[in-house]
Amino acid sequence: MNKIIIAIDGFSSTGKSTVAKQLAKELNYIYVDTGAMYRAVTYFALENEFIGEDFFNEAALIDRLGDISITFKFNEAAGFAEVYLNGKNIEAEIRTLRVSKYVSPVATLSEVRRKLVEQQQLMGKDRGIVMDGRDIGTVVFPNAELKIFMTASAETRAKRRYKELLERGHNLSYEDVLENVTTRDHIDSTREDSPLVKAEDAIEIDNSDLTIDEQLNTLIEKANQIISK
C-alpha cells in the first residue's frame, strides 16, 4: 500500500497529539510528537538553569545542544511512545505548566529548531508517518501528501488544558492556563524562525465543537483518499 507523510500543525492545546496518535494507530503508521521534542529541550534548559522567570541564557543552551539526545520508546501499557532525554523517561515532567511556560521562547531559537528539524526529517525518510507540531507542513515536510491545520478558540483550548492538568494532579488556576495559551499563541505566530502559519495547501479544521471521534473520522477519510490513489 502507498505510504504517505501526514503533517498536522496548529495552535497549542488543539488536541493535535491526541488525534495524531489515533490516526497513526489506525493507519499502522509511526507517530512523532515534535512538540514533545521542544518540551524536552526546554526541560533540559530548566534543569540546567539556563532559563527562568526573568532570564534566558540562550548562548549556554546553544552551547549544550550537542549534549541533548531525545528518543521515543513505546510503552505497551500506556499505548503510546514516551519521551526520553539522555536515556531518562521525562514524559510526565514535560507535560507540566512549568515547561509549557518556557517552551515557546526556547523554540524561537534557530539553533534549536535546526537541530530538531534535522532529526524529524530523518524520522520521515521512509514515509508512513504522522507528525504533529507547529511547522511540519511548512518547514519539516513541505511536500507532505496530507497537511492538516488545527485550530480552536483560546478559551476552548485553555479549558481542555486546564482539565488535563487537574487530572494529573496539578494545582493551578484556569486564568493561569488561559494566559499561557494566549502568550504561546503570540510567540509561536510572531517568531522570526518558522512562525506558526497555515500552509497554503493545508486543510483547516476548527475543532472547538468537534469530538475526538469526529476529528479522527475526518482525518481517516482524508488520508485514505490520498493513500488509495
Short mmCIF file of C-alpha atoms in Angstrom, two decimals:
data_model
loop_
_atom_site.label_atom_id
_atom_site.label_comp_id
_atom_site.label_asym_id
_atom_site.label_seq_id
_atom_site.Cartn_x
_atom_site.Cartn_y
_atom_site.Cartn_z
CA MET A 1 0.00 0.00 0.00
CA ASN A 2 1.18 3.53 -0.83
CA LYS A 3 2.61 5.21 2.30
CA ILE A 4 2.37 8.96 2.79
CA ILE A 5 3.54 11.67 5.17
CA ILE A 6 0.80 13.33 7.22
CA ALA A 7 1.66 16.71 8.74
CA ILE A 8 -0.60 18.08 11.47
CA ASP A 9 0.06 21.66 12.58
CA GLY A 10 -1.86 24.09 14.74
CA PHE A 11 -2.07 26.08 17.92
CA SER A 12 -1.26 24.69 21.37
CA SER A 13 -3.88 22.55 23.11
CA THR A 14 -5.92 21.89 19.98
CA GLY A 15 -5.63 18.17 20.58
CA LYS A 16 -3.18 17.62 17.71
CA SER A 17 -1.23 14.95 19.56
CA THR A 18 -4.32 13.03 20.66
CA VAL A 19 -5.83 12.74 17.20
CA ALA A 20 -2.42 12.22 15.55
CA LYS A 21 -1.70 9.24 17.83
CA GLN A 22 -5.05 7.69 16.99
CA LEU A 23 -4.66 8.32 13.28
CA ALA A 24 -1.21 6.72 13.26
CA LYS A 25 -2.61 3.69 15.08
CA GLU A 26 -5.49 3.34 12.58
CA LEU A 27 -3.11 3.52 9.62
CA ASN A 28 -0.34 1.50 11.30
CA TYR A 29 1.97 4.48 10.83
CA ILE A 30 4.72 5.86 13.05
CA TYR A 31 3.67 8.79 15.23
CA VAL A 32 6.09 11.57 16.21
CA ASP A 33 5.15 14.31 18.68
CA THR A 34 7.54 17.14 17.75
CA GLY A 35 6.11 19.34 20.47
CA ALA A 36 7.45 16.83 22.99
CA MET A 37 10.91 17.26 21.47
CA TYR A 38 10.83 21.03 22.06
CA ARG A 39 9.48 20.39 25.56
CA ALA A 40 12.42 18.05 26.20
CA VAL A 41 14.90 20.75 25.23
CA THR A 42 13.01 23.20 27.46
CA TYR A 43 13.14 20.76 30.36
CA PHE A 44 16.90 20.43 29.81
CA ALA A 45 17.23 24.23 29.87
CA LEU A 46 15.21 24.48 33.10
CA GLU A 47 17.12 21.71 34.83
CA ASN A 48 20.41 23.37 33.93
CA GLU A 49 19.11 26.81 34.97
CA PHE A 50 19.53 28.32 31.50
CA ILE A 51 16.02 29.81 31.61
CA GLY A 52 13.77 31.15 34.34
CA GLU A 53 11.30 33.83 35.34
CA ASP A 54 13.39 36.80 34.25
CA PHE A 55 16.36 35.36 32.35
CA PHE A 56 17.28 33.18 29.38
CA ASN A 57 20.92 32.29 28.80
CA GLU A 58 20.50 31.43 25.13
CA ALA A 59 24.22 31.05 24.49
CA ALA A 60 24.59 28.49 27.27
CA LEU A 61 21.74 26.37 25.92
CA ILE A 62 23.03 26.56 22.35
CA ASP A 63 26.47 25.53 23.56
CA ARG A 64 25.00 22.41 25.20
CA LEU A 65 22.72 21.26 22.36
CA GLY A 66 25.25 18.56 21.50
CA ASP A 67 24.61 17.03 24.92
CA ILE A 68 20.91 16.52 24.21
CA SER A 69 19.67 13.17 22.93
CA ILE A 70 15.89 12.79 22.51
CA THR A 71 14.35 9.40 21.81
CA PHE A 72 10.87 7.85 21.85
CA LYS A 73 10.14 4.44 23.36
CA PHE A 74 6.78 2.75 23.01
CA ASN A 75 5.07 1.99 26.31
CA GLU A 76 2.85 -1.05 25.80
CA ALA A 77 0.80 -0.34 28.94
CA ALA A 78 0.19 3.31 28.09
CA GLY A 79 -0.34 2.61 24.39
CA PHE A 80 1.94 5.36 23.11
CA ALA A 81 5.60 6.31 22.77
CA GLU A 82 7.09 8.19 25.71
CA VAL A 83 9.85 10.80 25.56
CA TYR A 84 13.34 10.10 26.85
CA LEU A 85 16.03 12.72 27.42
CA ASN A 86 19.52 11.24 27.52
CA GLY A 87 18.06 7.88 28.47
CA LYS A 88 15.69 9.17 31.17
CA ASN A 89 11.90 8.98 30.82
CA ILE A 90 10.65 12.57 31.16
CA GLU A 91 7.13 12.09 29.77
CA ALA A 92 5.44 13.33 32.96
CA GLU A 93 7.90 16.17 33.57
CA ILE A 94 7.47 17.78 30.15
CA ARG A 95 3.67 17.97 30.43
CA THR A 96 3.70 20.44 33.33
CA LEU A 97 2.78 24.13 33.16
CA ARG A 98 6.35 24.85 34.26
CA VAL A 99 7.65 23.54 30.94
CA SER A 100 4.72 24.97 28.96
CA LYS A 101 5.61 28.44 30.22
CA TYR A 102 9.05 28.40 28.62
CA VAL A 103 8.74 26.12 25.61
CA SER A 104 7.84 28.90 23.14
CA PRO A 105 10.91 31.07 23.94
CA VAL A 106 13.15 28.01 23.61
CA ALA A 107 11.50 27.08 20.30
CA THR A 108 12.26 30.52 18.85
CA LEU A 109 16.00 29.74 18.81
CA SER A 110 17.12 28.93 15.26
CA GLU A 111 19.84 26.59 16.54
CA VAL A 112 17.28 24.54 18.47
CA ARG A 113 14.92 24.38 15.51
CA ARG A 114 17.68 23.31 13.10
CA LYS A 115 18.79 20.50 15.40
CA LEU A 116 15.27 19.14 15.86
CA VAL A 117 14.13 19.61 12.26
CA GLU A 118 17.08 17.52 11.06
CA GLN A 119 16.05 14.72 13.43
CA GLN A 120 12.40 14.98 12.36
CA GLN A 121 13.22 14.79 8.66
CA LEU A 122 15.30 11.66 9.27
CA MET A 123 12.35 10.08 11.08
CA GLY A 124 10.17 10.56 7.99
CA LYS A 125 12.60 9.36 5.33
CA ASP A 126 10.69 6.09 4.85
CA ARG A 127 7.27 7.80 4.88
CA GLY A 128 4.35 6.11 6.67
CA ILE A 129 4.49 8.74 9.40
CA VAL A 130 2.11 11.09 11.23
CA MET A 131 3.91 14.09 12.70
CA ASP A 132 2.36 16.98 14.58
CA GLY A 133 3.78 20.32 15.62
CA ARG A 134 3.92 23.96 14.53
CA ASP A 135 5.90 23.90 11.27
CA ILE A 136 5.61 20.35 9.96
CA GLY A 137 3.73 21.21 6.76
CA THR A 138 5.68 24.41 6.12
CA VAL A 139 9.28 23.57 7.09
CA VAL A 140 9.84 19.93 8.07
CA PHE A 141 7.80 18.28 5.30
CA PRO A 142 6.66 20.97 2.84
CA ASN A 143 5.89 18.20 0.33
CA ALA A 144 3.74 16.11 2.68
CA GLU A 145 0.84 14.50 0.85
CA LEU A 146 -1.66 15.45 3.57
CA LYS A 147 -1.43 18.63 5.63
CA ILE A 148 -3.85 19.49 8.41
CA PHE A 149 -4.03 22.77 10.35
CA MET A 150 -5.97 22.54 13.59
CA THR A 151 -7.42 25.47 15.48
CA ALA A 152 -9.94 26.31 18.21
CA SER A 153 -10.74 29.33 20.35
CA ALA A 154 -8.21 30.19 23.07
CA GLU A 155 -10.89 29.72 25.73
CA THR A 156 -11.80 26.25 24.47
CA ARG A 157 -8.16 25.22 24.38
CA ALA A 158 -7.47 26.62 27.85
CA LYS A 159 -10.42 24.69 29.30
CA ARG A 160 -9.13 21.45 27.77
CA ARG A 161 -5.60 22.06 29.03
CA TYR A 162 -6.84 23.07 32.49
CA LYS A 163 -8.91 19.88 32.80
CA GLU A 164 -5.96 17.76 31.66
CA LEU A 165 -3.59 19.34 34.20
CA LEU A 166 -6.10 18.98 37.05
CA GLU A 167 -6.50 15.30 36.22
CA ARG A 168 -2.72 14.95 36.52
CA GLY A 169 -2.82 16.43 40.00
CA HIS A 170 -1.50 19.91 39.26
CA ASN A 171 -2.77 22.77 41.44
CA LEU A 172 -3.29 25.85 39.28
CA SER A 173 -5.95 28.30 38.08
CA TYR A 174 -7.83 28.44 34.78
CA GLU A 175 -6.67 32.05 34.39
CA ASP A 176 -3.01 30.93 34.51
CA VAL A 177 -3.65 28.33 31.82
CA LEU A 178 -5.52 30.79 29.58
CA GLU A 179 -2.68 33.30 29.92
CA ASN A 180 -0.17 30.60 28.98
CA VAL A 181 -2.21 29.61 25.91
CA THR A 182 -2.58 33.18 24.61
CA THR A 183 1.09 34.00 25.31
CA ARG A 184 2.25 30.90 23.44
CA ASP A 185 -0.05 31.77 20.53
CA HIS A 186 1.57 35.18 20.22
CA ILE A 187 5.15 33.91 20.48
CA ASP A 188 4.57 30.98 18.11
CA SER A 189 2.87 33.15 15.49
CA THR A 190 5.32 36.07 15.55
CA ARG A 191 8.74 34.42 15.91
CA GLU A 192 11.16 35.10 13.05
CA ASP A 193 12.23 31.49 12.51
CA SER A 194 9.46 29.19 11.22
CA PRO A 195 6.44 31.01 12.68
CA LEU A 196 3.19 29.12 13.14
CA VAL A 197 1.26 29.64 9.90
CA LYS A 198 -1.18 27.56 7.92
CA ALA A 199 0.39 26.03 4.82
CA GLU A 200 -1.37 27.12 1.64
CA ASP A 201 -2.34 23.55 0.81
CA ALA A 202 -3.36 22.54 4.35
CA ILE A 203 -6.90 21.59 5.31
CA GLU A 204 -8.06 23.72 8.25
CA ILE A 205 -10.11 22.07 10.97
CA ASP A 206 -11.69 24.16 13.74
CA ASN A 207 -12.38 21.57 16.44
CA SER A 208 -13.96 23.91 19.00
CA ASP A 209 -17.20 21.92 18.73
CA LEU A 210 -15.94 18.60 17.40
CA THR A 211 -15.47 15.38 19.34
CA ILE A 212 -12.23 13.43 19.05
CA ASP A 213 -14.08 10.71 17.10
CA GLU A 214 -15.45 13.26 14.63
CA GLN A 215 -11.96 14.67 14.06
CA LEU A 216 -10.43 11.22 13.69
CA ASN A 217 -13.05 10.05 11.19
CA THR A 218 -12.46 13.15 9.08
CA LEU A 219 -8.70 12.59 9.04
CA ILE A 220 -9.02 8.88 8.25
CA GLU A 221 -11.26 9.73 5.31
CA LYS A 222 -8.85 12.37 4.01
CA ALA A 223 -5.85 10.07 4.41
CA ASN A 224 -7.48 7.08 2.72
CA GLN A 225 -8.49 9.22 -0.27
CA ILE A 226 -4.82 10.05 -0.87
CA ILE A 227 -3.40 6.62 0.01
CA SER A 228 -5.76 4.84 -2.39
CA LYS A 229 -4.77 6.99 -5.38
#
